[in-house]
Coordinates of C-alpha atoms in Angstrom, one line a residue:
Chain A
X1 CA 0.0 0.0 0.0
X2 CA 2.8 2.5 0.9
X3 CA 4.7 1.5 -2.3
X4 CA 8.0 2.9 -1.3
X5 CA 11.4 1.6 -2.4
X6 CA 13.9 1.9 0.4
X7 CA 17.6 1.3 0.5
X8 CA 19.3 -0.8 3.2
X9 CA 20.6 2.2 5.0
X10 CA 17.2 3.8 4.8
X11 CA 15.6 0.7 6.3
X12 CA 18.0 0.8 9.2
X13 CA 17.5 4.5 9.8
X14 CA 13.8 4.5 9.6
X15 CA 13.3 1.4 11.7
X16 CA 15.1 3.1 14.6
X17 CA 13.2 6.3 14.2
X18 CA 9.8 4.7 13.8
X19 CA 10.3 2.5 16.8
X20 CA 11.0 5.6 18.9
X21 CA 7.9 7.3 17.6
X22 CA 5.7 4.2 18.2
X23 CA 7.1 3.9 21.7
X24 CA 6.1 7.6 22.3
X25 CA 2.5 7.1 20.9
X26 CA 2.1 4.1 23.2
X27 CA 1.3 6.8 25.8
X28 CA -2.2 6.8 24.4
X29 CA -2.8 3.5 26.2
X30 CA -2.7 5.3 29.5
X31 CA -6.1 6.7 28.6
X32 CA -9.3 4.7 29.2
X33 CA -11.3 5.0 26.1
X34 CA -13.6 2.1 26.6
X35 CA -16.7 4.4 26.8
X36 CA -15.5 6.9 24.2
X37 CA -16.8 7.3 20.6
X38 CA -14.1 8.1 18.0
X39 CA -14.0 11.4 16.2
X40 CA -13.0 11.1 12.5
X41 CA -14.5 14.4 11.5
X42 CA -15.1 17.3 13.9
X43 CA -18.3 18.3 12.1
X44 CA -19.7 14.9 12.5
X45 CA -20.4 14.7 8.8
X46 CA -20.5 11.5 6.8
X47 CA -21.6 10.8 3.2
X48 CA -22.3 14.4 2.1
X49 CA -24.4 14.1 -1.0
X50 CA -24.6 16.4 -4.0
X51 CA -27.2 16.7 -6.7
X52 CA -26.4 14.5 -9.7
X53 CA -25.9 17.3 -12.2
X54 CA -23.3 17.9 -14.8
X55 CA -21.3 21.0 -14.7
X56 CA -18.3 22.5 -16.6
X57 CA -15.0 20.7 -16.0
X58 CA -11.4 20.7 -17.3
X59 CA -10.9 19.9 -21.0
X60 CA -9.2 16.7 -22.0
X61 CA -6.0 18.5 -22.9
X62 CA -5.9 20.3 -19.6
X63 CA -6.4 17.1 -17.7
X64 CA -3.6 15.3 -19.7
X65 CA -1.2 18.3 -19.6
X66 CA 0.7 17.0 -16.5
X67 CA 0.7 13.3 -17.4
X68 CA 4.1 11.6 -17.6
X69 CA 3.0 9.7 -20.8
X70 CA -0.1 10.0 -22.8
X71 CA -1.3 8.3 -26.0
X72 CA -4.4 9.0 -28.1
X73 CA -5.8 11.4 -25.6
X74 CA -5.4 9.0 -22.7
X75 CA -2.9 8.4 -19.8
X76 CA -0.5 5.6 -20.3
X77 CA -0.4 3.3 -17.2
X78 CA 1.2 0.1 -16.3
X79 CA -0.8 -2.9 -17.4
X80 CA -2.7 -4.7 -14.7
X81 CA -2.4 -8.1 -16.5
X82 CA 0.5 -9.4 -18.5
X83 CA 0.1 -8.7 -22.2
X84 CA 1.7 -11.9 -23.3
Chain B
X1 CA 7.9 56.4 -0.9
X2 CA 10.3 53.9 0.7
X3 CA 8.0 52.8 3.4
X4 CA 5.2 51.6 1.2
X5 CA 6.2 48.0 2.0
X6 CA 5.9 48.5 5.8
X7 CA 2.2 49.4 5.5
X8 CA -0.4 46.9 6.6
X9 CA -3.0 45.6 4.2
X10 CA -5.7 47.9 5.7
X11 CA -3.3 50.9 5.4
X12 CA -2.4 49.9 1.9
X13 CA -6.0 49.8 0.8
X14 CA -6.6 53.2 2.4
X15 CA -3.5 54.7 0.7
X16 CA -4.6 53.4 -2.7
X17 CA -8.1 54.8 -2.2
X18 CA -6.6 58.2 -1.3
X19 CA -4.2 57.9 -4.3
X20 CA -1.1 58.2 -2.2
X21 CA 0.5 55.8 -4.6
X22 CA -0.6 53.7 -7.5
X23 CA -1.0 49.9 -7.7
X24 CA 1.8 49.9 -10.2
X25 CA 4.1 51.6 -7.7
X26 CA 3.0 49.3 -5.0
X27 CA 3.8 46.2 -7.1
X28 CA 7.2 47.7 -8.1
X29 CA 8.2 48.3 -4.5
X30 CA 7.4 44.8 -3.5
X31 CA 9.1 43.3 -6.6
X32 CA 12.3 45.2 -5.7
X33 CA 12.2 43.8 -2.1
X34 CA 11.7 40.3 -3.4
X35 CA 14.6 40.7 -5.8
X36 CA 16.8 42.0 -3.0
X37 CA 15.8 39.7 -0.2
X38 CA 14.7 36.4 -1.7
X39 CA 18.2 35.1 -2.5
X40 CA 19.0 35.4 1.2
X41 CA 15.7 34.2 2.7
X42 CA 14.4 31.7 0.1
X43 CA 10.9 32.6 1.0
X44 CA 9.5 32.4 -2.6
X45 CA 9.9 29.4 -5.0
X46 CA 8.3 31.2 -7.9
X47 CA 7.6 34.9 -8.4
X48 CA 5.5 36.9 -10.7
X49 CA 5.8 40.5 -11.9
X50 CA 2.4 42.2 -11.9
X51 CA 1.6 45.8 -12.4
X52 CA -1.8 45.9 -10.6
X53 CA -3.5 44.4 -7.6
X54 CA -2.4 43.8 -4.0
X55 CA 0.7 41.6 -4.0
X56 CA 0.2 38.5 -1.9
X57 CA 2.2 35.3 -1.3
X58 CA 0.4 32.0 -1.8
X59 CA 1.7 28.9 -0.1
X60 CA 3.0 26.5 -2.8
X61 CA 0.5 23.8 -1.8
X62 CA -2.4 25.8 -3.2
X63 CA -3.1 25.4 -6.9
X64 CA -2.6 28.5 -9.1
X65 CA -3.7 28.2 -12.7
X66 CA -0.7 28.2 -15.1
X67 CA 1.7 28.9 -12.2
X68 CA 4.0 26.1 -11.1
X69 CA 2.8 24.5 -7.8
X70 CA 5.2 22.1 -6.1
X71 CA 4.0 21.7 -2.5
X72 CA 7.7 21.9 -1.7
X73 CA 8.3 18.5 -3.2
X74 CA 10.6 17.2 -5.9
X75 CA 7.8 14.9 -7.0
X76 CA 5.8 18.0 -8.2
X77 CA 8.7 20.0 -9.4
X78 CA 7.2 20.5 -12.9
X79 CA 3.5 20.5 -12.0
X80 CA 1.5 23.3 -13.6
X81 CA -2.1 23.3 -12.3
X82 CA -4.8 23.6 -14.9
X83 CA -7.1 25.5 -12.5
X84 CA -6.9 27.7 -9.4
X85 CA -8.0 26.9 -5.9
X86 CA -11.2 28.6 -4.7
X87 CA -9.1 30.6 -2.2
X88 CA -7.0 32.0 -5.0
X89 CA -10.1 32.9 -7.1
X90 CA -11.7 34.6 -4.2
X91 CA -8.5 36.7 -3.7
X92 CA -8.3 37.6 -7.4
X93 CA -11.9 38.7 -7.3
X94 CA -10.8 41.1 -4.5
X95 CA -8.1 42.7 -6.5
X96 CA -5.2 40.6 -5.0
X97 CA -2.3 39.7 -7.3
X98 CA -0.1 36.7 -6.9
X99 CA 3.4 38.0 -6.0
X100 CA 4.7 34.5 -5.8
X101 CA 4.4 31.0 -4.4
X102 CA 5.9 30.5 -1.0
X103 CA 8.4 27.9 0.2
X104 CA 7.2 25.2 2.6
X105 CA 7.9 21.9 4.2
X106 CA 7.1 19.2 1.7
X107 CA 3.4 18.5 1.5
X108 CA 3.0 20.4 4.8
X109 CA 4.9 17.9 6.9
X110 CA 7.4 19.5 9.2
X111 CA 7.8 22.1 12.0
X112 CA 10.8 24.1 10.8
X113 CA 10.6 24.8 7.0
X114 CA 13.6 22.6 6.4
X115 CA 11.7 19.8 4.7
X116 CA 11.4 21.7 1.5
X117 CA 13.0 20.0 -1.5
X118 CA 14.1 23.4 -2.6
X119 CA 16.1 24.4 0.5
X120 CA 15.1 25.8 3.8
X121 CA 13.6 29.3 4.3
X122 CA 15.7 31.5 6.6
X123 CA 14.3 33.5 9.4
X124 CA 14.4 37.3 8.7
X125 CA 15.3 38.0 12.3
X126 CA 18.4 35.7 12.2
X127 CA 19.5 34.0 9.1
X128 CA 21.0 31.1 11.1
X129 CA 17.6 30.2 12.5
X130 CA 14.6 28.3 11.2
X131 CA 11.3 30.1 10.3
X132 CA 9.1 27.4 11.7
X133 CA 6.8 25.4 9.4
X134 CA 5.2 24.4 7.4
X135 CA 4.1 27.8 6.0
X136 CA 7.7 28.9 6.2
X137 CA 7.9 31.1 3.2
X138 CA 4.6 32.8 3.8
X139 CA 5.6 33.8 7.3
X140 CA 9.1 34.9 6.3
X141 CA 7.8 36.9 3.3
X142 CA 5.3 38.9 5.5
X143 CA 8.0 39.4 8.2
X144 CA 10.4 40.8 5.6
X145 CA 7.8 42.9 3.9
X146 CA 8.1 41.0 0.6
X147 CA 4.3 41.0 0.2
X148 CA 1.4 42.7 1.7
X149 CA 0.1 39.5 3.2
X150 CA 0.3 35.8 2.5
X151 CA -1.9 32.7 2.6
X152 CA -0.8 29.6 4.5
X153 CA -2.3 26.3 5.7
X154 CA -2.5 24.9 9.2
X155 CA -2.8 21.2 9.7
X156 CA -1.0 21.0 13.1
X157 CA 0.2 24.6 13.7
X158 CA 1.6 25.4 10.3
X159 CA 0.2 29.0 10.2
X160 CA 0.5 29.9 13.9
X161 CA 4.0 28.5 14.6
X162 CA 5.9 30.1 11.8
X163 CA 3.9 33.4 12.3
X164 CA 5.0 33.2 16.0
X165 CA 8.7 32.5 15.2
X166 CA 8.8 35.2 12.5
X167 CA 6.9 37.9 14.5
X168 CA 3.8 38.3 12.4
X169 CA 0.1 37.6 12.7
X170 CA -1.3 34.1 11.7
X171 CA -4.9 32.9 11.8
X172 CA -5.8 29.3 11.7
X173 CA -9.5 29.2 10.7
X174 CA -12.2 26.9 12.0
X175 CA -12.3 23.6 10.2
X176 CA -14.8 24.1 7.4
X177 CA -14.6 27.9 7.4
X178 CA -12.6 28.2 4.1
X179 CA -13.0 25.9 1.1
X180 CA -10.0 23.8 0.4
X181 CA -10.9 23.1 -3.3
X182 CA -7.6 23.3 -5.1
X183 CA -5.5 22.7 -1.9
X184 CA -3.2 19.7 -2.2
X185 CA -4.4 17.6 0.8
X186 CA -2.1 16.6 3.6
X187 CA -4.4 15.3 6.4
X188 CA -8.0 15.9 5.3
X189 CA -9.7 16.0 8.7
X190 CA -7.1 18.5 10.0
X191 CA -6.3 20.8 7.0
X192 CA -7.3 24.5 7.1
X193 CA -6.4 27.6 5.1
X194 CA -5.8 31.0 6.6
X195 CA -4.0 34.3 6.4
X196 CA -0.5 35.4 7.6
X197 CA -0.5 39.2 8.0
X198 CA 1.1 42.3 9.4
X199 CA -1.9 43.1 11.7
X200 CA -4.9 41.5 13.2
X201 CA -7.1 43.9 11.2
X202 CA -5.5 42.5 8.1
X203 CA -6.3 38.9 9.1
X204 CA -9.9 39.9 9.6
X205 CA -10.0 41.6 6.2
X206 CA -8.5 38.5 4.4
X207 CA -10.8 36.1 6.3
X208 CA -13.8 38.1 5.0
X209 CA -12.5 37.6 1.4
X210 CA -11.7 33.9 1.6
X211 CA -14.3 32.4 3.9
X212 CA -17.5 30.7 2.8
X213 CA -18.7 27.8 0.8
X214 CA -18.1 27.1 -2.9
X215 CA -19.9 23.8 -3.1
X216 CA -16.7 21.9 -3.7
X217 CA -15.5 21.2 -0.2
X218 CA -18.1 19.1 1.7
X219 CA -16.7 20.3 5.0
X220 CA -17.0 24.0 4.2
X221 CA -20.4 24.8 5.6
X222 CA -22.6 27.5 4.1
X223 CA -22.2 29.9 7.0
X224 CA -20.4 33.0 5.7
X225 CA -18.1 34.8 8.1
X226 CA -19.9 38.0 9.0
X227 CA -17.6 40.9 8.7
X228 CA -17.3 43.0 11.8
X229 CA -17.0 46.7 11.1
X230 CA -13.4 47.9 11.7
X231 CA -13.3 49.3 15.2
X232 CA -11.0 51.9 16.7
X233 CA -11.5 50.3 20.1
X234 CA -11.6 46.6 19.8
X235 CA -13.5 44.7 22.4
X236 CA -11.6 43.0 25.3
X237 CA -13.3 44.5 28.5
X238 CA -15.3 41.8 30.3
X239 CA -14.0 39.0 28.0
X240 CA -13.2 35.9 30.0
X241 CA -9.8 34.6 29.0
X242 CA -8.9 31.0 30.1
X243 CA -5.3 30.2 30.8
X244 CA -4.7 26.4 30.7
X245 CA -2.2 25.2 33.3
X246 CA -1.1 22.4 31.0
X247 CA 0.3 24.9 28.6
X248 CA 2.8 26.2 31.1
X249 CA 4.5 23.0 32.2
X250 CA 7.7 21.2 31.5
X251 CA 9.3 21.9 28.1
X252 CA 8.3 25.6 28.0
X253 CA 11.3 27.9 27.7
X254 CA 11.4 30.1 30.8
X255 CA 12.0 33.4 28.9
X256 CA 9.2 32.5 26.5
X257 CA 6.9 31.8 29.5
X258 CA 7.8 35.2 30.9
X259 CA 6.9 37.1 27.7
X260 CA 3.6 35.2 27.4
X261 CA 2.7 35.8 31.1
X262 CA 3.4 39.5 30.6
X263 CA 1.1 39.5 27.7
X264 CA -1.7 37.9 29.7
X265 CA -1.1 40.5 32.5
X266 CA -1.5 43.2 29.8
X267 CA -4.8 41.7 28.7
X268 CA -6.0 41.8 32.3
X269 CA -4.9 45.4 32.6
X270 CA -7.1 46.1 29.5
X271 CA -10.1 44.8 31.2
X272 CA -10.2 41.0 30.5
X273 CA -11.0 38.6 33.2
X274 CA -8.4 35.9 33.6
X275 CA -9.6 32.5 34.7
X276 CA -7.4 29.4 35.2
X277 CA -8.7 26.4 33.2
X278 CA -7.6 22.8 32.6
X279 CA -7.3 20.9 29.4
X280 CA -6.5 17.6 31.0
X281 CA -5.9 15.5 27.9
X282 CA -3.4 18.0 26.4
X283 CA -0.4 15.6 26.8
X284 CA -2.2 13.0 24.7
X285 CA -3.0 15.4 21.9
X286 CA 0.5 15.1 20.3
X287 CA 0.6 11.3 20.2
X288 CA -3.0 11.2 18.9
X289 CA -2.0 13.7 16.2
X290 CA 1.0 11.7 15.1
X291 CA -1.2 8.7 14.5
X292 CA -4.1 10.5 12.8
X293 CA -2.0 12.8 10.7
X294 CA 0.3 10.1 9.2
X295 CA -2.7 7.9 8.6
X296 CA -4.5 10.5 6.6
X297 CA -1.3 11.5 4.9
X298 CA -0.5 7.9 3.8
X299 CA -3.9 7.8 2.1
X300 CA -3.6 11.2 0.4
X301 CA -0.1 10.4 -0.9
X302 CA -1.5 7.4 -2.7
X303 CA -2.5 9.6 -5.6
X304 CA 1.2 10.3 -6.4
X305 CA 1.7 7.5 -8.9
X306 CA 3.6 9.4 -11.5
X307 CA 0.8 8.9 -14.0
X308 CA -1.6 11.8 -14.0
X309 CA 0.9 14.3 -12.5
X310 CA 4.3 14.4 -10.8
X311 CA 7.3 12.2 -11.0
X312 CA 8.0 8.8 -9.4
X313 CA 7.5 8.0 -5.7
X314 CA 11.3 7.7 -5.2
X315 CA 11.2 11.5 -5.2
X316 CA 9.3 11.8 -1.9
X317 CA 11.5 13.4 0.8
X318 CA 12.4 11.8 4.1
X319 CA 9.6 13.0 6.3
X320 CA 6.9 12.1 3.7
X321 CA 8.3 8.6 3.5
X322 CA 8.3 8.4 7.3
X323 CA 4.7 9.4 7.6
X324 CA 3.6 7.1 4.8
X325 CA 5.2 4.2 6.7
X326 CA 3.7 5.3 10.0
X327 CA 0.3 5.8 8.5
X328 CA 0.0 2.6 6.5
X329 CA 1.2 0.8 9.7
X330 CA -1.4 2.5 11.9
X331 CA -4.2 1.7 9.4
X332 CA -3.2 -1.9 8.7
X333 CA -5.5 -4.7 9.8
X334 CA -4.5 -5.9 13.2
X335 CA -3.2 -2.6 14.2
X336 CA -6.1 -0.3 13.3
X337 CA -7.9 -0.6 16.6
X338 CA -4.7 -0.1 18.6
X339 CA -3.5 2.9 16.8
X340 CA -5.9 4.8 14.4
X341 CA -9.2 4.0 16.3
X342 CA -7.5 4.6 19.6
X343 CA -6.2 8.0 18.5
X344 CA -9.6 8.9 17.1
X345 CA -11.1 8.2 20.6
X346 CA -8.5 10.3 22.3
X347 CA -9.3 13.0 19.8
X348 CA -12.9 13.0 21.2
X349 CA -11.5 13.6 24.7
X350 CA -9.3 16.5 23.5
X351 CA -12.3 18.1 21.8
X352 CA -14.4 17.6 24.9
X353 CA -11.7 19.3 27.0
X354 CA -12.2 22.4 24.9
X355 CA -16.0 22.2 25.1
X356 CA -15.8 22.1 28.9
X357 CA -13.3 24.9 29.0
X358 CA -15.4 27.1 26.9
X359 CA -18.2 26.9 29.4
X360 CA -15.9 28.9 31.7
X361 CA -14.3 31.3 29.3
X362 CA -14.7 33.1 25.9
X363 CA -11.2 32.3 24.6
X364 CA -8.0 30.6 25.7
X365 CA -4.5 32.0 25.7
X366 CA -1.1 30.5 25.9
X367 CA 2.2 30.1 24.1
X368 CA 2.3 29.1 20.4
X369 CA 5.7 27.4 20.5
X370 CA 7.6 26.2 23.6
X371 CA 10.8 28.0 22.3
X372 CA 11.8 30.8 19.9
X373 CA 13.3 29.9 16.5
X374 CA 16.0 27.3 16.8
X375 CA 19.2 26.8 14.8
X376 CA 18.9 25.5 11.2
X377 CA 19.8 21.8 11.3
X378 CA 19.3 21.4 15.0
X379 CA 16.4 18.9 14.9
X380 CA 16.5 17.4 11.4
X381 CA 17.9 14.1 12.5
X382 CA 15.5 13.6 15.4
X383 CA 11.9 13.5 14.1
X384 CA 10.3 13.0 17.5
X385 CA 12.1 16.1 18.8
X386 CA 10.7 18.0 15.8
X387 CA 7.2 16.7 16.5
X388 CA 7.4 18.0 20.0
X389 CA 7.7 21.6 18.7
X390 CA 3.9 21.4 17.8
X391 CA 2.9 20.6 21.4
X392 CA 0.7 23.7 21.9
X393 CA -0.8 24.0 18.4
X394 CA -2.0 20.6 17.4
X395 CA -4.9 20.4 19.8
X396 CA -6.8 23.1 17.9
X397 CA -6.6 21.0 14.7
X398 CA -7.8 17.9 16.5
X399 CA -10.8 19.9 17.8
X400 CA -11.4 22.0 14.7
X401 CA -11.3 25.3 16.5
X402 CA -9.8 28.6 15.3
X403 CA -6.5 30.0 16.7
X404 CA -4.6 33.2 16.3
X405 CA -0.9 33.9 16.8
X406 CA 0.1 37.5 17.5
X407 CA 3.4 39.1 18.3
X408 CA 3.8 39.6 22.1
X409 CA 7.5 40.3 22.6
X410 CA 11.0 39.0 22.2
X411 CA 13.4 36.6 23.8
X412 CA 17.1 37.2 23.0
X413 CA 16.1 39.2 19.9
X414 CA 13.8 36.6 18.5
X415 CA 10.0 37.0 18.3
X416 CA 7.5 35.3 20.6
X417 CA 3.9 34.7 19.7
X418 CA 0.8 34.6 21.9
X419 CA -1.8 32.0 20.9
X420 CA -5.5 32.9 21.3
X421 CA -7.8 29.9 20.8
X422 CA -11.6 30.4 20.2
X423 CA -14.8 28.4 20.1
X424 CA -15.6 26.6 16.9
X425 CA -16.6 29.1 14.2
X426 CA -15.9 32.1 16.6
X427 CA -13.0 33.7 14.9
X428 CA -14.7 37.1 15.7
X429 CA -13.9 36.9 19.5
X430 CA -10.2 35.9 19.0
X431 CA -9.8 38.7 16.4
X432 CA -11.4 41.2 18.8
X433 CA -9.2 40.2 21.7
X434 CA -6.1 40.0 19.5
X435 CA -6.8 43.4 18.0
X436 CA -7.3 45.0 21.4
X437 CA -4.0 43.7 22.6
X438 CA -2.3 44.8 19.4
X439 CA -3.6 48.3 19.7
X440 CA -2.3 48.6 23.2
X441 CA 1.2 47.3 22.4
X442 CA 3.7 47.9 19.6
X443 CA 5.2 44.4 19.2
X444 CA 3.6 44.1 15.7
X445 CA 5.4 47.3 14.6
X446 CA 8.9 45.8 15.2
X447 CA 10.7 44.9 12.0
X448 CA 13.8 42.7 11.5
X449 CA 17.1 44.3 10.5
X450 CA 17.4 43.2 6.9
X451 CA 20.8 45.0 6.2
X452 CA 22.6 41.7 5.7

């Protein structure tokens, strides 16, 4: 999911740093939250709906302008399945 | 007129109305200062030469049509947005011109301004010191009079802390006050947009321009900030100001504490009623934040695949990689309940602390940062130490409430900021209190010596 490529020296450095951070956040276990509801959004919103209406949007050229590789007006991506 | 650039936004608008100088002259003066100072300060990543409008700095995480927007990252070093953020459009409608895009910690992750792929911003008060972050360039540019005002973003203190360390005014708005359409997301339940300015009146003015719904940010509610008329005598008499004992404990630099305590005494002298309050879960806000923020970050960074925009993921900087790893770990099955869900529950308690406190007071004051600006390089190898710099600012992001940082003095020649936190959607009270304090003191008039 993170999709990061790390070198050996990075792995060594980060594992030390991340352990230290995780030790620190363990402090949260001092708090009794058995009766507490979580807050994911301070406004208490979920599933905000909009009318299903079309409106103006970027043109195809504008949308593709920052793409690393485009072909026939589409983005080129890695294949999901082997082409063979 | 050589002092055009020291005028506040409100004064600049007044001078333009009275034809003291032209917009062309105004832009020329600021362009000269940018040319002279930016090579030393590295506050702007891109600059523009306009001949009209009020020149403002826009943090480089906010999309500007046809103007490169990098978010301080190598991964977006060639990204040219095809549209402008709502906040930018609203400013343009109010005759603001974009003087440039300001430097920042990559994707708004950091506390010093040093996590930019394009080099750190230097503090105008001392070039060997950090500016704070993540809105590093926005704060430095306003402090060095390189623009009339600037726009920043605040996810954990990123407007208030650099404003404090650079001696300018910074306003973190209530969550949902300003539309984030066109802002490159860092942590979606925490991100807010707000102004960095030369006076509290300026922050009020800019907030009036940028607040309100555009229909594109589901969290930006339809309640438009009602502009208060500009007052000569801002209201502070009879206001109840809460001072949380947890904000004056271990870790707070003694000389910073003295400056902040003197500022509180001044507010009392001006007629405010000071009450001691408690925010008992304060010490858990930071660990909760450093689970919630990386979790949301790891999800938002997923869009950088090098396909639709940006280069390859190898180009992420160190702090971004660290948070992606922390976040994906905290969200992974088997650990979700222990980390992300746990942090979200602690967030509820942090928010309830504020709800309880605001039954006893109208606003809360304390320090913004436990220290003044530290040396460049001092904390870069110790991420946890860097995180601890946010100890007094992150709670407001977890609770969604507004916060103002205003200049309130100096310690060894470096600026100290006073933080004023308000009730949800009550920017009006903290601006009133801040303005009353500002009018009774002259800290905001102090300028750094830029003859380097």
